XYZ file of C-alpha atoms in Angstrom:
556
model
C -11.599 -31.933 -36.622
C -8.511 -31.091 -34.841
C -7.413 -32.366 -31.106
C -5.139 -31.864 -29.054
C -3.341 -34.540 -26.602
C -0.468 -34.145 -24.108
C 2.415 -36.019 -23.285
C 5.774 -35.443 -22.258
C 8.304 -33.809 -24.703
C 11.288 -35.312 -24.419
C 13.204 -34.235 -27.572
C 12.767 -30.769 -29.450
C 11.180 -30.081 -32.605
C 8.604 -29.858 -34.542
C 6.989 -32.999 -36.909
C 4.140 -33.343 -38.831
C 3.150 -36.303 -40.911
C 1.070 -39.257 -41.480
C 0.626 -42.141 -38.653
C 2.770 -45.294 -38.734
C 2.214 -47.941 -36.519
C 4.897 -50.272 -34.946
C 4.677 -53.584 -36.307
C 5.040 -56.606 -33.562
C 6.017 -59.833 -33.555
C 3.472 -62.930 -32.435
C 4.070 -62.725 -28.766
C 2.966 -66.080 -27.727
C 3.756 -69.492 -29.159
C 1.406 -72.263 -29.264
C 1.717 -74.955 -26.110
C 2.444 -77.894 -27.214
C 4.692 -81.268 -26.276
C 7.168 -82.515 -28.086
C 8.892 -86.762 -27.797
C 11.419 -86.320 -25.468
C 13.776 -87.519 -28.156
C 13.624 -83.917 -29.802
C 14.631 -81.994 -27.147
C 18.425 -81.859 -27.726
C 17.523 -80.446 -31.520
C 14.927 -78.222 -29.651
C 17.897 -76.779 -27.487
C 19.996 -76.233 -30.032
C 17.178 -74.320 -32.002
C 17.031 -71.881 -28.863
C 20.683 -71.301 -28.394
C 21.195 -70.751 -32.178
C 17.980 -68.182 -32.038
C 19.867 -66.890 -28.827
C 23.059 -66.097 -30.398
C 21.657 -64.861 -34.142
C 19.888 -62.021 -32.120
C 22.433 -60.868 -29.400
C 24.660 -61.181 -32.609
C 22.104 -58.883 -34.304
C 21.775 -56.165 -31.203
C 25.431 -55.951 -31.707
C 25.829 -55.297 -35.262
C 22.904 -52.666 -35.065
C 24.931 -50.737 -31.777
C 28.048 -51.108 -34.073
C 26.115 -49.026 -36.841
C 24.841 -46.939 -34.652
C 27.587 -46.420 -32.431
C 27.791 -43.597 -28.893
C 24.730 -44.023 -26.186
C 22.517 -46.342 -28.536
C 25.638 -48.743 -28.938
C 25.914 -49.210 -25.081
C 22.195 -49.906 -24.647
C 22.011 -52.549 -27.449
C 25.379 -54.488 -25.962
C 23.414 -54.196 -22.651
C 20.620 -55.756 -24.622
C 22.852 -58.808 -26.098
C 24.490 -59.575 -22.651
C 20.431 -60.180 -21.656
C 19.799 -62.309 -24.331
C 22.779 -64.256 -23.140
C 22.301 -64.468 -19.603
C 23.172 -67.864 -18.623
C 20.681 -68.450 -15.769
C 18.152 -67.491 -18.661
C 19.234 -69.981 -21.027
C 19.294 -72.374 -18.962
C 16.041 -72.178 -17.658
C 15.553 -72.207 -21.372
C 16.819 -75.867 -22.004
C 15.161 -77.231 -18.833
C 11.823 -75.991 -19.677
C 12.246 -77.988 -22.814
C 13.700 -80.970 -21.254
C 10.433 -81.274 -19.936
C 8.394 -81.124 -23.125
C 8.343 -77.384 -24.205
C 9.461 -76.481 -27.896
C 11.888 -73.941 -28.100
C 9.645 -70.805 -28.496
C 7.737 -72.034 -25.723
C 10.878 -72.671 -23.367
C 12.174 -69.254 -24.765
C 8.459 -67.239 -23.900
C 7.838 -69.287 -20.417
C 11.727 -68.589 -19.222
C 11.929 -64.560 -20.198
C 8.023 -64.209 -18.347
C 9.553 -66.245 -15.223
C 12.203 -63.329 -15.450
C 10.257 -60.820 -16.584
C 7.957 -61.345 -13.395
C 10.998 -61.223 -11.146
C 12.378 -57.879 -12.690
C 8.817 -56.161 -12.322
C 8.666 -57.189 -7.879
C 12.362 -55.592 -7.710
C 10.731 -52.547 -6.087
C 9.923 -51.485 -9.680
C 13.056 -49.867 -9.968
C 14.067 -52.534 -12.891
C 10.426 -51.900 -14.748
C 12.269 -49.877 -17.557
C 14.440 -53.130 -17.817
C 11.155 -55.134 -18.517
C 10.828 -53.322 -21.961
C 14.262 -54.388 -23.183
C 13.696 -57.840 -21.713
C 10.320 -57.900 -23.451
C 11.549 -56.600 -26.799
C 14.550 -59.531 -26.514
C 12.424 -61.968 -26.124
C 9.878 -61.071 -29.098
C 12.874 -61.249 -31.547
C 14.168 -64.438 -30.026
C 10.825 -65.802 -30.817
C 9.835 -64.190 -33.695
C 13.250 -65.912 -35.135
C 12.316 -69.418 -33.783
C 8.536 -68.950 -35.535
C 9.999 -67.769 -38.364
C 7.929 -64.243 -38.053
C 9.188 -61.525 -39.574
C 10.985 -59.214 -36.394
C 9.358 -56.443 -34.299
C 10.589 -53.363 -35.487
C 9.750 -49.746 -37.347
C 7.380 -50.236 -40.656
C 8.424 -50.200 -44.103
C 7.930 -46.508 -45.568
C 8.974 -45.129 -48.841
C 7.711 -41.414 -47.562
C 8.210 -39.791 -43.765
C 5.728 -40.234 -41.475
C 5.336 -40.345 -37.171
C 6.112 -43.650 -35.598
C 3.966 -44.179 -33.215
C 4.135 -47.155 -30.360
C 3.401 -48.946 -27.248
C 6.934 -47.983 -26.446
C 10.066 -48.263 -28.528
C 12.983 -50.592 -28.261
C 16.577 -49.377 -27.558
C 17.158 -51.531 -31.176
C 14.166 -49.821 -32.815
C 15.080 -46.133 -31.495
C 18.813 -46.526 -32.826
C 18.557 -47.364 -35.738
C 15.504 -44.723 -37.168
C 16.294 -43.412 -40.279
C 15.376 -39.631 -39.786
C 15.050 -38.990 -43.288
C 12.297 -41.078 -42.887
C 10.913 -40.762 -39.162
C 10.120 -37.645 -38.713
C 9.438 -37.754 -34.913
C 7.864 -40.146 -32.989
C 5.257 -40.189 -29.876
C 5.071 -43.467 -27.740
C 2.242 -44.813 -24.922
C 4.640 -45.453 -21.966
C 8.376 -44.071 -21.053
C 9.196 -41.139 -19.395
C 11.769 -38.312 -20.283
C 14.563 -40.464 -18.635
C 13.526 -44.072 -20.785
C 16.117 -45.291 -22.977
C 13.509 -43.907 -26.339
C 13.938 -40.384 -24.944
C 17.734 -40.411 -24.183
C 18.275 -42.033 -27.646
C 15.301 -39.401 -29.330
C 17.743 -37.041 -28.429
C 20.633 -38.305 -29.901
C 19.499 -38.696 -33.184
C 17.899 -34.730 -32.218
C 14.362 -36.632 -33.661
C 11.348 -34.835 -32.410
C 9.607 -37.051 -29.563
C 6.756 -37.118 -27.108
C 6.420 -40.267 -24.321
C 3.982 -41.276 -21.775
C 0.889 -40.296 -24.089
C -1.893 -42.702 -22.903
C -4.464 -43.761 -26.047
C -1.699 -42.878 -28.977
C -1.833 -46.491 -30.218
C -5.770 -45.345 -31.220
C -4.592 -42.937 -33.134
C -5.560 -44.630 -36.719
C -2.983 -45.359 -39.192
C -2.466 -42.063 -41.859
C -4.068 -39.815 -39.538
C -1.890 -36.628 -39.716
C -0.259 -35.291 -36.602
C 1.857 -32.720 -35.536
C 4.119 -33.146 -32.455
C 6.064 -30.892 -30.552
C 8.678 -32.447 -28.558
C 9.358 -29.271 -26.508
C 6.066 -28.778 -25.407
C 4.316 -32.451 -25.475
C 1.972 -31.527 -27.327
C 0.134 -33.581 -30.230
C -2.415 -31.836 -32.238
C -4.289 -34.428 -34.583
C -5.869 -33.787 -37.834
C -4.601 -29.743 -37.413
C -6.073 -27.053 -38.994
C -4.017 -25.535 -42.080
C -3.964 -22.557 -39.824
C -1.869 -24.908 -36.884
C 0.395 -26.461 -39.312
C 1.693 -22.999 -40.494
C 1.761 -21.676 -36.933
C 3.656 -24.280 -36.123
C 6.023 -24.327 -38.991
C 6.238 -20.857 -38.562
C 7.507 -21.429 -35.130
C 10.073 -24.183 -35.934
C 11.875 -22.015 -38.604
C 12.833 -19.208 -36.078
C 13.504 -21.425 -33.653
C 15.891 -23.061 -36.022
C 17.424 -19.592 -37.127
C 17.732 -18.233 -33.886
C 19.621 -20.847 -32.973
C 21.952 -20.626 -35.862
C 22.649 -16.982 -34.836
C 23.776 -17.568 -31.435
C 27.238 -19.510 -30.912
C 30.212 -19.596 -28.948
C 30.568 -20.060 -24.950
C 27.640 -20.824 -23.098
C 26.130 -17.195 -20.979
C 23.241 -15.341 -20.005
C 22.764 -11.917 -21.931
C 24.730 -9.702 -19.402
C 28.133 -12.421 -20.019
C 27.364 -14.221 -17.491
C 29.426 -17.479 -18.195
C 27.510 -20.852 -18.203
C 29.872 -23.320 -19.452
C 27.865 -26.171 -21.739
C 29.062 -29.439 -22.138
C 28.453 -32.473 -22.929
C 26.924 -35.548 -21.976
C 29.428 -38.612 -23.906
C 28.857 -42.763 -23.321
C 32.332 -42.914 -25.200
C 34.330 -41.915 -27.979
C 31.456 -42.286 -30.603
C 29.244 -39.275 -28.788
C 32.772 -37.219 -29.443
C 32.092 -36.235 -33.074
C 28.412 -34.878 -32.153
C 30.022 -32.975 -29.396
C 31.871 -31.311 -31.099
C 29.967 -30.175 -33.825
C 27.148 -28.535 -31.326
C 29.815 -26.441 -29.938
C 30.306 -28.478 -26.286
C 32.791 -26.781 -24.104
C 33.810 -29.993 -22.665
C 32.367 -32.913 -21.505
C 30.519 -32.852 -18.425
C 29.563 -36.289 -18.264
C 32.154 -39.103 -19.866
C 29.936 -42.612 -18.998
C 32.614 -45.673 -18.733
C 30.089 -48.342 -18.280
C 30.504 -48.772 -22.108
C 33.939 -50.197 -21.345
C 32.361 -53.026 -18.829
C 29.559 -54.057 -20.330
C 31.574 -55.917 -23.443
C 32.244 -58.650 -20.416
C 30.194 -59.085 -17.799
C 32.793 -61.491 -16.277
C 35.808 -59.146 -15.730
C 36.960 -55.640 -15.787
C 38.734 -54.214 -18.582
C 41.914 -54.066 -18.968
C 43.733 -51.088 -17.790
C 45.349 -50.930 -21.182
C 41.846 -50.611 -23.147
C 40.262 -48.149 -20.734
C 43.966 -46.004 -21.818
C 43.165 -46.286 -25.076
C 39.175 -45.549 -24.335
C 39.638 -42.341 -22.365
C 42.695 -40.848 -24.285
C 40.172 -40.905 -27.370
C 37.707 -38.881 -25.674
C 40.431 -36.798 -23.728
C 42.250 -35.250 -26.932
C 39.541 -33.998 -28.283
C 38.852 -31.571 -26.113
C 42.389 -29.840 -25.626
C 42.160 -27.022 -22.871
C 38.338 -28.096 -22.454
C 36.896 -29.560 -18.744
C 35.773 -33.721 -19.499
C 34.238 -34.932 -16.211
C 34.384 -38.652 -15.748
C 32.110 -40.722 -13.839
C 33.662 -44.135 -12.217
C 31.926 -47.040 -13.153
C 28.156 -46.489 -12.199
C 26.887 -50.641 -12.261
C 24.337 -52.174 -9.714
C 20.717 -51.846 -10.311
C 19.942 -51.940 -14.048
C 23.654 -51.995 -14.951
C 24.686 -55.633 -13.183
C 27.907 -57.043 -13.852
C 28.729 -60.383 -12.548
C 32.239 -59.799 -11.304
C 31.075 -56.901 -9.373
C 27.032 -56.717 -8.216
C 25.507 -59.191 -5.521
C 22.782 -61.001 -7.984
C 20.420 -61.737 -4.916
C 19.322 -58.430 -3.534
C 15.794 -57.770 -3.182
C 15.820 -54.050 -4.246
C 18.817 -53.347 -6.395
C 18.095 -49.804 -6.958
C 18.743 -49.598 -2.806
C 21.191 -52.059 -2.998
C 25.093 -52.368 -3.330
C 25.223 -49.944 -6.736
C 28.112 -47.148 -7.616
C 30.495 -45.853 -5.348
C 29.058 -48.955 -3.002
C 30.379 -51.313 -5.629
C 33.872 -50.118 -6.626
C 34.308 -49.401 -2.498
C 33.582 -53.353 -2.129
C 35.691 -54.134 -5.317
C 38.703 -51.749 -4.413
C 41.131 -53.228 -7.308
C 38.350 -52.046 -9.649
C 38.517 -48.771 -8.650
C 41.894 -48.707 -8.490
C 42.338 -49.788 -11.882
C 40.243 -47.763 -13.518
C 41.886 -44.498 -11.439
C 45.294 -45.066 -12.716
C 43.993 -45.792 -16.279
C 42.454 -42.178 -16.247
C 45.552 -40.982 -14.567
C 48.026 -42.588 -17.487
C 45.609 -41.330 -20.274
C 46.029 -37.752 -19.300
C 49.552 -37.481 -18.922
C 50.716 -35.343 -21.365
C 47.766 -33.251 -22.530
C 46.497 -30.084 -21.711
C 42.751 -31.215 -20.904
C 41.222 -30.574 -17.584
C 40.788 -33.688 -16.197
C 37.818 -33.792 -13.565
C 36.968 -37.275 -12.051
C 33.576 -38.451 -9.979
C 31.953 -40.901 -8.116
C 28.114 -41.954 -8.504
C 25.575 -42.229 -5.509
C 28.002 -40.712 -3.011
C 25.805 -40.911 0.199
C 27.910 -38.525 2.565
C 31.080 -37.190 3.556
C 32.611 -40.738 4.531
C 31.676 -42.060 0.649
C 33.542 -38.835 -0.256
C 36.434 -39.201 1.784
C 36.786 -42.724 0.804
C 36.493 -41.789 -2.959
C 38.817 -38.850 -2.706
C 41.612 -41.174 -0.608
C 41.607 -43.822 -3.359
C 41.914 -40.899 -5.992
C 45.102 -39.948 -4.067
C 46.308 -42.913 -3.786
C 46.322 -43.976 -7.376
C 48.274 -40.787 -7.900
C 45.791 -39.223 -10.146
C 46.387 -35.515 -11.159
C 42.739 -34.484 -11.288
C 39.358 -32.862 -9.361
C 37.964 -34.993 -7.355
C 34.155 -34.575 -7.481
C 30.814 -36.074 -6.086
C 27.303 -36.432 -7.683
C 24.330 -35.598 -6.076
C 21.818 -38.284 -6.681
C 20.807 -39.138 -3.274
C 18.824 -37.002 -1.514
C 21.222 -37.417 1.811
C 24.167 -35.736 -0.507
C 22.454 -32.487 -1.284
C 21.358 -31.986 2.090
C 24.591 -32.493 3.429
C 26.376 -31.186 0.577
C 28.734 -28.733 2.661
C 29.839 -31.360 4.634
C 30.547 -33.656 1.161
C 32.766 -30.478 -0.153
C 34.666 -30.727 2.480
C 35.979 -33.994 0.606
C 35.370 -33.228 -2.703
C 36.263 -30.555 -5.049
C 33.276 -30.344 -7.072
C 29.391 -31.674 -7.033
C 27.610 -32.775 -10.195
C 23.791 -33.117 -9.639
C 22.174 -36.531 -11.445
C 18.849 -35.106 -11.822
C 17.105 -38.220 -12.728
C 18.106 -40.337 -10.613
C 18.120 -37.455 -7.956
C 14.771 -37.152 -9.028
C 13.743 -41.548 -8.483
C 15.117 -41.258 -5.106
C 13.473 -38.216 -3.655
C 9.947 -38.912 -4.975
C 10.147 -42.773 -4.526
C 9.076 -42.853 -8.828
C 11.230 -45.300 -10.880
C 12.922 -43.232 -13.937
C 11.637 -45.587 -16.349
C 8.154 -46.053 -15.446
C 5.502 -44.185 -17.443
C 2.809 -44.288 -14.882
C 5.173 -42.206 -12.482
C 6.432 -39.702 -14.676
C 4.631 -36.851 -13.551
C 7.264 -37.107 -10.220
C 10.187 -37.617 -12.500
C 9.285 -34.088 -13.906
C 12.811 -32.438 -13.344
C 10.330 -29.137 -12.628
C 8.912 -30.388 -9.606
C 9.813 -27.930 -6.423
C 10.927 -29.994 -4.150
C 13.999 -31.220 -6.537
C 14.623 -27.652 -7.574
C 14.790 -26.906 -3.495
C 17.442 -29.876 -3.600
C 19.312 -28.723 -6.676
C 19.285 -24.754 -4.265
C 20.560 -26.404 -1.219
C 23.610 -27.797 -3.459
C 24.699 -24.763 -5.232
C 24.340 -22.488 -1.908
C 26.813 -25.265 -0.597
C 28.940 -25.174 -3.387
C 28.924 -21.248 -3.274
C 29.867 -21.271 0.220
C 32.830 -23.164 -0.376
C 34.150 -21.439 -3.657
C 33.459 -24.549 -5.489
C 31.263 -25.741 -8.509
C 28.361 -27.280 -8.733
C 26.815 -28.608 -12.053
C 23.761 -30.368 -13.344
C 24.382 -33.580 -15.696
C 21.250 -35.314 -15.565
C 18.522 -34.752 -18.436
C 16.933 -31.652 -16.707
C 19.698 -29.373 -18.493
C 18.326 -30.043 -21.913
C 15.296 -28.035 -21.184
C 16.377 -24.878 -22.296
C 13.466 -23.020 -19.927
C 15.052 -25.000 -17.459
C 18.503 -24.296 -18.082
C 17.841 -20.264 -17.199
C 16.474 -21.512 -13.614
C 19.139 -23.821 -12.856
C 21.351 -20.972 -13.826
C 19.230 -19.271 -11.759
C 19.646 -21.575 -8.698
C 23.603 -20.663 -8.638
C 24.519 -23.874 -10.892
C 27.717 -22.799 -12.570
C 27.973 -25.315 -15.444
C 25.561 -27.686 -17.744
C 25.399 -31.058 -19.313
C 23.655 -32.555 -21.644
C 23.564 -34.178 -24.627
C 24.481 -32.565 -27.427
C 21.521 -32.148 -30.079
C 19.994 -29.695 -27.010
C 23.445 -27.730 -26.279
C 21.726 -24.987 -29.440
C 18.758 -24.756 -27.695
C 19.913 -24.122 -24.479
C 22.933 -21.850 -25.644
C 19.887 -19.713 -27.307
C 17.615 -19.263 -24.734
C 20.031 -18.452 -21.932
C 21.413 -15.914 -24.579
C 17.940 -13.778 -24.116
C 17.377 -13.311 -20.709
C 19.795 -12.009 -17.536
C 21.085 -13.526 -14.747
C 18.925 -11.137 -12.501
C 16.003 -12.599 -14.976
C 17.159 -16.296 -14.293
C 17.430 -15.644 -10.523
C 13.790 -14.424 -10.695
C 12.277 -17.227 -12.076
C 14.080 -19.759 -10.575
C 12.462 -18.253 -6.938
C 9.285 -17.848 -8.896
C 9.352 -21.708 -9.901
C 10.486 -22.709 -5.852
C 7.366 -20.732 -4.693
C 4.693 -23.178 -6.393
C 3.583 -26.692 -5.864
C 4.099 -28.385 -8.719
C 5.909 -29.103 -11.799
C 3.065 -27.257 -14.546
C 2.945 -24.362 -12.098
C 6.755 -24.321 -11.616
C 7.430 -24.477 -15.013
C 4.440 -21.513 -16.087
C 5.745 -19.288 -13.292
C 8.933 -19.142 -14.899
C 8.098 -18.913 -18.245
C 5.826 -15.804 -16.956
C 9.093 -14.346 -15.449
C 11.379 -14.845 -18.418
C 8.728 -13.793 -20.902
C 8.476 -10.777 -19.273
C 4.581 -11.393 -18.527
């Protein structure tokens, strides 16, 4: 008999198929002592294990390359942590086995990560999922990871691994639906990516049984079990117009009465380039450099790689807009030679703009590197600083700019509530605003990005961030500048027509959505996208937000 469940759709699409569980590795190793004579071969079991699967992460971000191959390098550096591994040996200088050392050091982190005001609980999955193959090596288990499947089928799990997600064959996975996450997690960034179907935050999925057919849609959460013959045609039916009316509409980004809404890109480096470029992106709107700094958490780059980084990503847009963030690190992005590693609350800590103003050589560095890999080409070179607070974080961002001699915009994001309120007074600093909306999101409703519990306040529909995302574009209007959205809320192609609606004049995202959204602002007017967007502001909460819209630009 058919049911339907709800989570959050976090990629678009439709799949049906049979249930596949995710397979998991034996979490805890026996307790047991060993002479005291075998704990030097003990230690050098663990840092072998160590090695073989930060070695491993590697090699799978190098086949997967873009986002998914910055994740996975984050993923390494944790296996490596030397405070880590050498709580490692001493736990099994004192009796423990390796696996044990291994499992009793990453839960002694683990439990420090989860107190850090929870903002770090997305970083508990990674750190969990490291730890299982570390183990699962030293036991001689096979690894954690997708099941073996000759035909396609729905992964379902607990939650998926940044090494799981990047490397799903989707020939073979036709979508998948996880317990926990939320529509910012690393499985929902990556889900889109690889433009795989995907619903998070689903409580009770893991009882789904195993070959019980689904059918998920990742644009509306939904996940109808055991569905009728009738539902699976309906839906099919659905996903093959969607699918050719997206075909039909290319070119620039604008509403049905040419109203221009340039669409770009969200990039993590030269790899996202080729992705890009095929969905039609106008530019880049957000070029991520932390890609560049995590390779060493020891010391910045040089200036003559990030040249060589940033001229890749910069020619292949001639005449387009690429918007660069500075380094964003702090929080769940620490890098030795840069982020204090004692603060209590990272997340409210010393973290973007904060960082590179404590670190000025950094910033400076990094400035001039942009500067020298534009000279010469005909690109629109836009540059921005994260977790700008006010108008003296602007000014300071906007003198350093200057005084590296860089020939570009200077910009701020919005990802503090502080800036958006204030955002006229920013502007007076700052060319151009770029609204984060998740982490815009974490900060105004006190709900970590990555937590599943929460993610009914990370819903980029709530009213309260669409009054913040208002009060930034009025700004921006005010003071003939733009203001665009970068963050994950302008993949939602319902909400793309209300941001447009808000007065944002450009939008981001990554690039397996860029169709969707080109599409659906293609049917309706601005007038249209004005009206739902107050329509959406005038409820109080995200479902009503989001059906008062839909009501609007439907025409109901």
């Amino acid at each position: 008999m058919e049911t339907t469940l709800r989570g959050v759709g976090v990629s678009h699409g439709v799949a049906i198929g049979e249930v596949r569980h995710m397979g998991t590795a034996v979490l805890e190793p026996p307790a047991k002592q060993i002479p005291a004579d075998e704990a030097e071969r003990e230690q050098g079991r663990a840092r072998q294990a160590v090695e073989a699967v930060a070695a491993d992460l590697i090699a799978r971000g190098n086949l997967a390359g873009g986002e998914a191959q910055h994740v996975l390098e984050a993923q390494a550096m944790m296996a490596q942590d030397p405070e880590l591994i050498a709580d490692v040996e001493r736990r099994i200088a004192v009796g423990s086995t390796a696996e044990r050392g291994v499992y009793d050091a990453f839960a002694a982190y683990r439990a420090l990560l989860a107190n850090a005001g929870e903002y770090l609980a997305g970083r508990v999955a990674d750190l969990d999922d490291v730890r299982n193959r570390i183990v699962a090596r030293l036991l001689g288990v096979p690894m954690p990871g997708v099941p073996d499947s000759d035909e396609p089928y729905v992964l379902i799990a607990r939650d998926l691994a940044p090494a799981d997600t990047a490397l799903l064959d989707p020939t073979l996975v036709l979508g998948f639906v996880t317990e926990e996450g939320g529509p910012t997690s690393h499985s929902a960034i990556l889900a889109r990516a690889l433009g795989v179907p995907a619903v998070v935050a689903l409580p009770g999925a893991g009882e789904i049984a195993e070959g019980t057919v689904v059918a998920v849609d990742g644009s509306t959460g939904e996940i109808f079990v055991e569905p009728t013959q009738e539902k699976r045609a309906e839906m099919e039916s659905a996903s093959a117009a969607r699918k050719a009316a997206l075909s039909a509409v290319t070119g620039p980004g604008a509403t049905s009465d040419g109203h221009k809404v340039p669409l770009l890109a969200n990039v993590g480096g030269p790899g996202d380039v080729p992705a890009a470029l095929e969905a039609g992106a106008e530019g880049v709107g957000l070029f991520r450099t932390e890609f560049l700094f995590l390779d060493d958490s020891k010391q910045a780059p040089s200036e003559e790689k990030q040249i060589a980084a940033y001229r890749a990503v910069l020619e292949a847009f001639p005449e387009g807009r690429v918007v660069v963030r500075v380094l964003d690190a702090g929080a769940d992005k620490p890098l030795d030679f840069l982020t204090p590693a004692d603060e209590p609350n990272p997340a409210l800590g010393v973290r973007g703009l904060r960082s590179l103003l404590d670190h000025p050589d950094v910033l400076r560095t990094q400035l001039t590197s942009l500067s020298r890999a534009a000279e010469g080409l005909p690109v629109y070179l836009e540059v921005m600083a994260p977790m700008v607070a006010d108008r003296a974080d602007a000014k300071a961002f906007a003198d350093a700019c200057r005084e590296a001699g860089l020939q570009a915009k200077f910009g701020a994001m919005v990802e503090i509530p502080s800036a958006a309120l204030r955002a006229r007074s920013i502007l007076q600093e700052v060319e151009f605003l770029s609204l984060g909306t998740n982490d815009l999101a974490q900060y105004t409703f006190a709900a970590d990005r990555q937590v599943g519990a929460v993610s009914r306040l990370q819903d980029p529909w709530q009213p309260a961030l669409l009054d913040l995302v208002a009060l930034s574009a009025d700004a921006a209007r005010a003071e003939g500048k733009s203001c665009g959205v970068c963050g994950e809320a302008a993949s939602d192609p319902l909400l793309a027509c209300v941001l447009t609606g808000l007065g944002v004049t450009s939008l981001s995202m990554g690039a397996a959505s860029i169709p969707y959204v080109r599409a659906t602002l293609a049917k309706h007017t601005l007038a249209q996208c004005e009206r739902a967007a107050s329509a959406a502001r005038a409820t109080d909460s995200a479902d009503e937000a989001r059906l008062a819209a839909q009501a609007v630009l439907s025409g109901e």
